[in-house]
CSV table of C-alpha atoms in Angstrom, one decimal:
chain,number,residue,atom,x,y,z
A,1,MET,CA,116.2,99.1,-33.9
A,2,SER,CA,119.5,97.7,-33.6
A,3,ASN,CA,120.6,94.2,-35.1
A,4,GLU,CA,120.8,93.0,-31.3
A,5,GLU,CA,117.2,93.0,-31.0
A,6,TYR,CA,116.5,90.8,-34.0
A,7,ALA,CA,119.8,88.2,-33.6
A,8,PRO,CA,118.7,84.8,-33.4
A,9,THR,CA,119.1,83.4,-29.9
A,10,LYS,CA,120.1,79.7,-29.5
A,11,PRO,CA,117.3,77.5,-27.8
A,12,GLU,CA,118.9,76.3,-24.3
A,13,PRO,CA,119.6,73.3,-24.6
A,14,LYS,CA,117.6,70.4,-22.2
A,15,PRO,CA,120.2,68.7,-20.4
A,16,ASN,CA,117.7,66.4,-18.6
A,17,CYS,CA,116.0,65.3,-21.9
A,18,LEU,CA,119.3,64.1,-23.4
A,19,ARG,CA,120.7,62.5,-20.3
A,20,ALA,CA,117.1,60.6,-20.1
A,21,ALA,CA,117.8,59.8,-23.6
A,22,CYS,CA,121.2,58.4,-23.2
A,23,ILE,CA,120.2,56.4,-20.2
A,24,THR,CA,117.4,54.7,-22.1
A,25,CYS,CA,119.7,54.0,-24.9
A,26,LEU,CA,122.3,52.5,-22.5
A,27,VAL,CA,119.5,50.2,-20.9
A,28,LEU,CA,118.3,48.9,-24.4
A,29,VAL,CA,121.8,48.1,-25.6
A,30,LEU,CA,122.6,46.3,-22.1
A,31,LEU,CA,119.3,44.5,-22.2
A,32,PHE,CA,120.0,43.2,-26.0
A,33,ALA,CA,123.3,42.2,-25.0
A,34,ALA,CA,121.9,40.1,-21.9
A,35,LEU,CA,119.2,38.5,-24.1
A,36,THR,CA,121.8,37.6,-26.7
A,37,PHE,CA,124.2,35.9,-24.0
A,38,TYR,CA,121.2,34.0,-22.4
A,39,THR,CA,120.0,32.9,-25.9
A,40,PHE,CA,123.2,31.6,-26.6
A,41,SER,CA,124.0,30.0,-23.4
A,42,ILE,CA,121.0,28.0,-23.5
A,43,LEU,CA,121.0,27.2,-27.1
A,44,ARG,CA,124.7,25.7,-26.2
A,45,LYS,CA,123.3,23.4,-24.0
A,46,HIS,CA,120.6,21.9,-26.3
A,47,PRO,CA,122.0,18.7,-27.7
A,48,ALA,CA,121.1,19.5,-31.6
A,49,VAL,CA,123.3,22.6,-31.4
A,50,ARG,CA,126.3,21.0,-29.4
A,51,ARG,CA,126.1,18.2,-32.2
A,52,SER,CA,126.3,20.6,-34.8
A,53,ILE,CA,129.0,22.6,-33.4
A,54,SER,CA,131.3,19.6,-32.9
A,55,GLU,CA,130.3,18.2,-36.4
A,56,VAL,CA,131.4,22.0,-38.1
A,57,LYS,CA,134.7,21.3,-36.1
A,58,ALA,CA,135.3,17.7,-37.2
A,59,ILE,CA,134.6,18.8,-40.8
A,60,SER,CA,137.4,21.3,-40.3
A,61,GLN,CA,139.8,18.8,-39.2
A,62,CYS,CA,138.7,16.6,-42.0
A,63,VAL,CA,139.5,19.2,-45.0
A,64,ASN,CA,142.8,19.9,-43.2
A,65,GLN,CA,143.7,16.2,-43.3
A,66,LEU,CA,142.4,15.6,-46.7
A,67,ILE,CA,144.8,18.3,-47.7
A,68,GLU,CA,147.5,17.0,-46.0
A,69,ILE,CA,147.0,13.3,-47.7
A,70,ASN,CA,146.7,15.4,-50.8
A,71,GLY,CA,150.0,16.9,-50.4
A,72,ALA,CA,151.3,13.4,-49.8
A,73,LEU,CA,150.1,12.0,-52.7
A,74,LYS,CA,151.9,14.6,-54.7
A,75,ARG,CA,155.2,14.1,-53.0
A,76,TYR,CA,154.8,10.4,-53.8
A,77,GLU,CA,154.2,11.0,-57.1
A,78,SER,CA,156.9,13.4,-57.8
A,79,ARG,CA,159.4,11.0,-56.1
A,80,THR,CA,158.2,7.6,-57.7
A,81,GLY,CA,156.8,8.8,-60.9
A,82,ASN,CA,153.1,7.4,-60.2
A,83,TYR,CA,150.3,7.8,-57.5
A,84,PRO,CA,150.2,5.1,-54.7
A,85,GLU,CA,147.7,2.0,-55.1
A,86,SER,CA,146.3,2.5,-51.9
A,87,LEU,CA,146.7,5.3,-49.2
A,88,ASP,CA,148.4,3.3,-46.4
A,89,LYS,CA,151.6,3.3,-48.9
A,90,LEU,CA,151.7,7.0,-47.7
A,91,TYR,CA,153.0,6.4,-44.0
A,92,PRO,CA,155.6,6.6,-42.7
A,93,ARG,CA,157.6,8.2,-45.9
A,94,PHE,CA,155.4,10.8,-47.1
A,95,LEU,CA,152.8,11.1,-44.4
A,96,GLU,CA,153.9,12.0,-40.9
A,97,ASP,CA,150.9,11.1,-38.9
A,98,ARG,CA,148.9,7.5,-40.0
A,99,SER,CA,145.9,9.2,-38.0
A,100,ALA,CA,145.6,11.7,-40.9
A,101,LEU,CA,144.0,8.9,-42.7
A,102,HIS,CA,141.1,8.5,-40.5
A,103,CYS,CA,138.3,10.8,-40.3
A,104,PRO,CA,137.2,12.3,-36.9
A,105,SER,CA,133.8,11.5,-37.6
A,106,ASP,CA,134.0,8.0,-38.8
A,107,LEU,CA,133.2,5.4,-36.1
A,108,SER,CA,135.2,2.5,-37.4
A,109,PRO,CA,138.3,1.6,-35.7
A,110,LYS,CA,141.1,4.3,-35.9
A,111,SER,CA,143.6,1.8,-37.5
A,112,GLN,CA,141.1,1.8,-40.6
A,113,ILE,CA,141.3,4.3,-43.5
A,114,SER,CA,138.2,6.4,-43.6
A,115,TYR,CA,138.7,8.2,-47.1
A,116,GLU,CA,138.0,6.9,-50.6
A,117,TYR,CA,140.9,7.1,-52.7
A,118,PHE,CA,140.7,7.5,-56.5
A,119,MET,CA,144.0,6.7,-57.8
A,120,PRO,CA,144.6,9.2,-60.9
A,121,LYS,CA,146.6,8.3,-63.7
A,122,LYS,CA,149.7,10.0,-65.0
A,123,GLY,CA,148.9,13.4,-66.5
A,124,SER,CA,145.4,13.6,-65.3
A,125,PRO,CA,144.1,17.2,-65.1
A,126,GLY,CA,143.8,19.1,-61.8
A,127,LYS,CA,140.0,18.6,-61.3
A,128,THR,CA,140.3,14.8,-61.4
A,129,LEU,CA,138.6,13.5,-57.8
A,130,VAL,CA,141.0,12.0,-55.9
A,131,LEU,CA,139.7,11.8,-52.1
A,132,ARG,CA,136.3,11.9,-50.6
A,133,CYS,CA,134.8,11.4,-47.4
A,134,THR,CA,131.1,11.1,-46.4
A,135,HIS,CA,131.4,10.6,-42.8
A,136,HIS,CA,129.6,13.9,-41.7
A,137,ARG,CA,125.7,13.9,-40.7
A,138,ILE,CA,124.6,16.6,-38.2
A,139,PHE,CA,121.1,15.0,-38.3
A,140,GLU,CA,120.1,11.5,-38.4
A,141,LYS,CA,118.7,9.9,-41.7
A,142,GLN,CA,120.2,13.0,-43.3
A,143,GLU,CA,122.3,12.7,-46.6
A,144,PRO,CA,126.1,12.9,-45.5
A,145,ILE,CA,128.0,16.1,-46.1
A,146,THR,CA,130.6,14.8,-48.6
A,147,ILE,CA,133.7,16.3,-48.9
A,148,LYS,CA,135.7,16.1,-52.1
A,149,VAL,CA,139.5,16.9,-52.9
A,150,TYR,CA,140.8,17.2,-56.5
A,151,LEU,CA,144.1,16.7,-57.7
A,152,ASN,CA,144.8,20.4,-57.7
A,153,GLY,CA,144.2,20.9,-54.4
A,154,SER,CA,140.7,22.4,-54.5
A,155,VAL,CA,138.1,21.1,-51.9
A,156,GLU,CA,134.5,21.0,-52.5
A,157,THR,CA,132.2,20.3,-49.7
A,158,ILE,CA,128.4,19.3,-50.7
A,159,GLY,CA,125.6,19.6,-47.8
A,160,PRO,CA,122.3,17.5,-47.7
A,161,THR,CA,119.8,18.6,-50.4
A,162,VAL,CA,116.6,20.3,-49.0
A,163,SER,CA,114.4,17.4,-49.5
A,164,SER,CA,116.7,15.1,-47.4
A,165,LEU,CA,116.2,17.5,-44.4
A,166,LYS,CA,112.3,16.8,-44.2
A,167,ASN,CA,111.4,14.6,-41.2
A,168,ILE,CA,114.6,14.6,-39.6
A,169,ARG,CA,115.9,14.1,-36.2
A,170,PRO,CA,118.6,15.7,-34.3
A,171,ALA,CA,121.5,12.8,-34.1
A,172,LEU,CA,122.1,11.6,-30.5
A,173,PRO,CA,125.3,12.2,-29.2
A,174,ARG,CA,127.7,9.0,-30.2
A,175,ASN,CA,128.5,7.6,-26.5
A,176,LYS,CA,124.8,7.5,-25.3
A,177,PRO,CA,122.5,4.5,-26.0
A,178,ARG,CA,119.4,5.4,-27.8
A,179,PRO,CA,116.0,5.1,-25.7
A,180,SER,CA,113.8,2.6,-26.2
A,181,GLY,CA,110.2,2.9,-26.9
């Protein structure tokens, strides 16, 4: 007996099985991608989802504006030695664009200042609340999402509590009248 007789032989690959498995896997991936695309395209048309997306964008813009205002407050304080009595004192010398004083979610006239300002005293600690916005709601009857900016530049966003989310309805688009009945 020679060693050649007992040498292990490799099993012959079954190309048809491997090919079928690859095709099945590819079909499943394509099906998953199509279902995901379809689901997101349907969801994007839903008013509550569209409202949520637009409100998230408005919150992001609001945070950027509050940070810009906080920077203007610091510039004002470094030049004058104290903080302004009101936010309108920042424009035009310390704040380039007056529209930064108006929250994108505030429905009041754009000429009005949207943000609450808490004038800090000289030498106040960094964790002193300076600016606050409460104009963001994703759903009707929801507590507002509150954005706070502190003297040191830190930003805190406080969302609604779970209990406030009971029995809520999606907010209607701003420009459309409420249905009667």
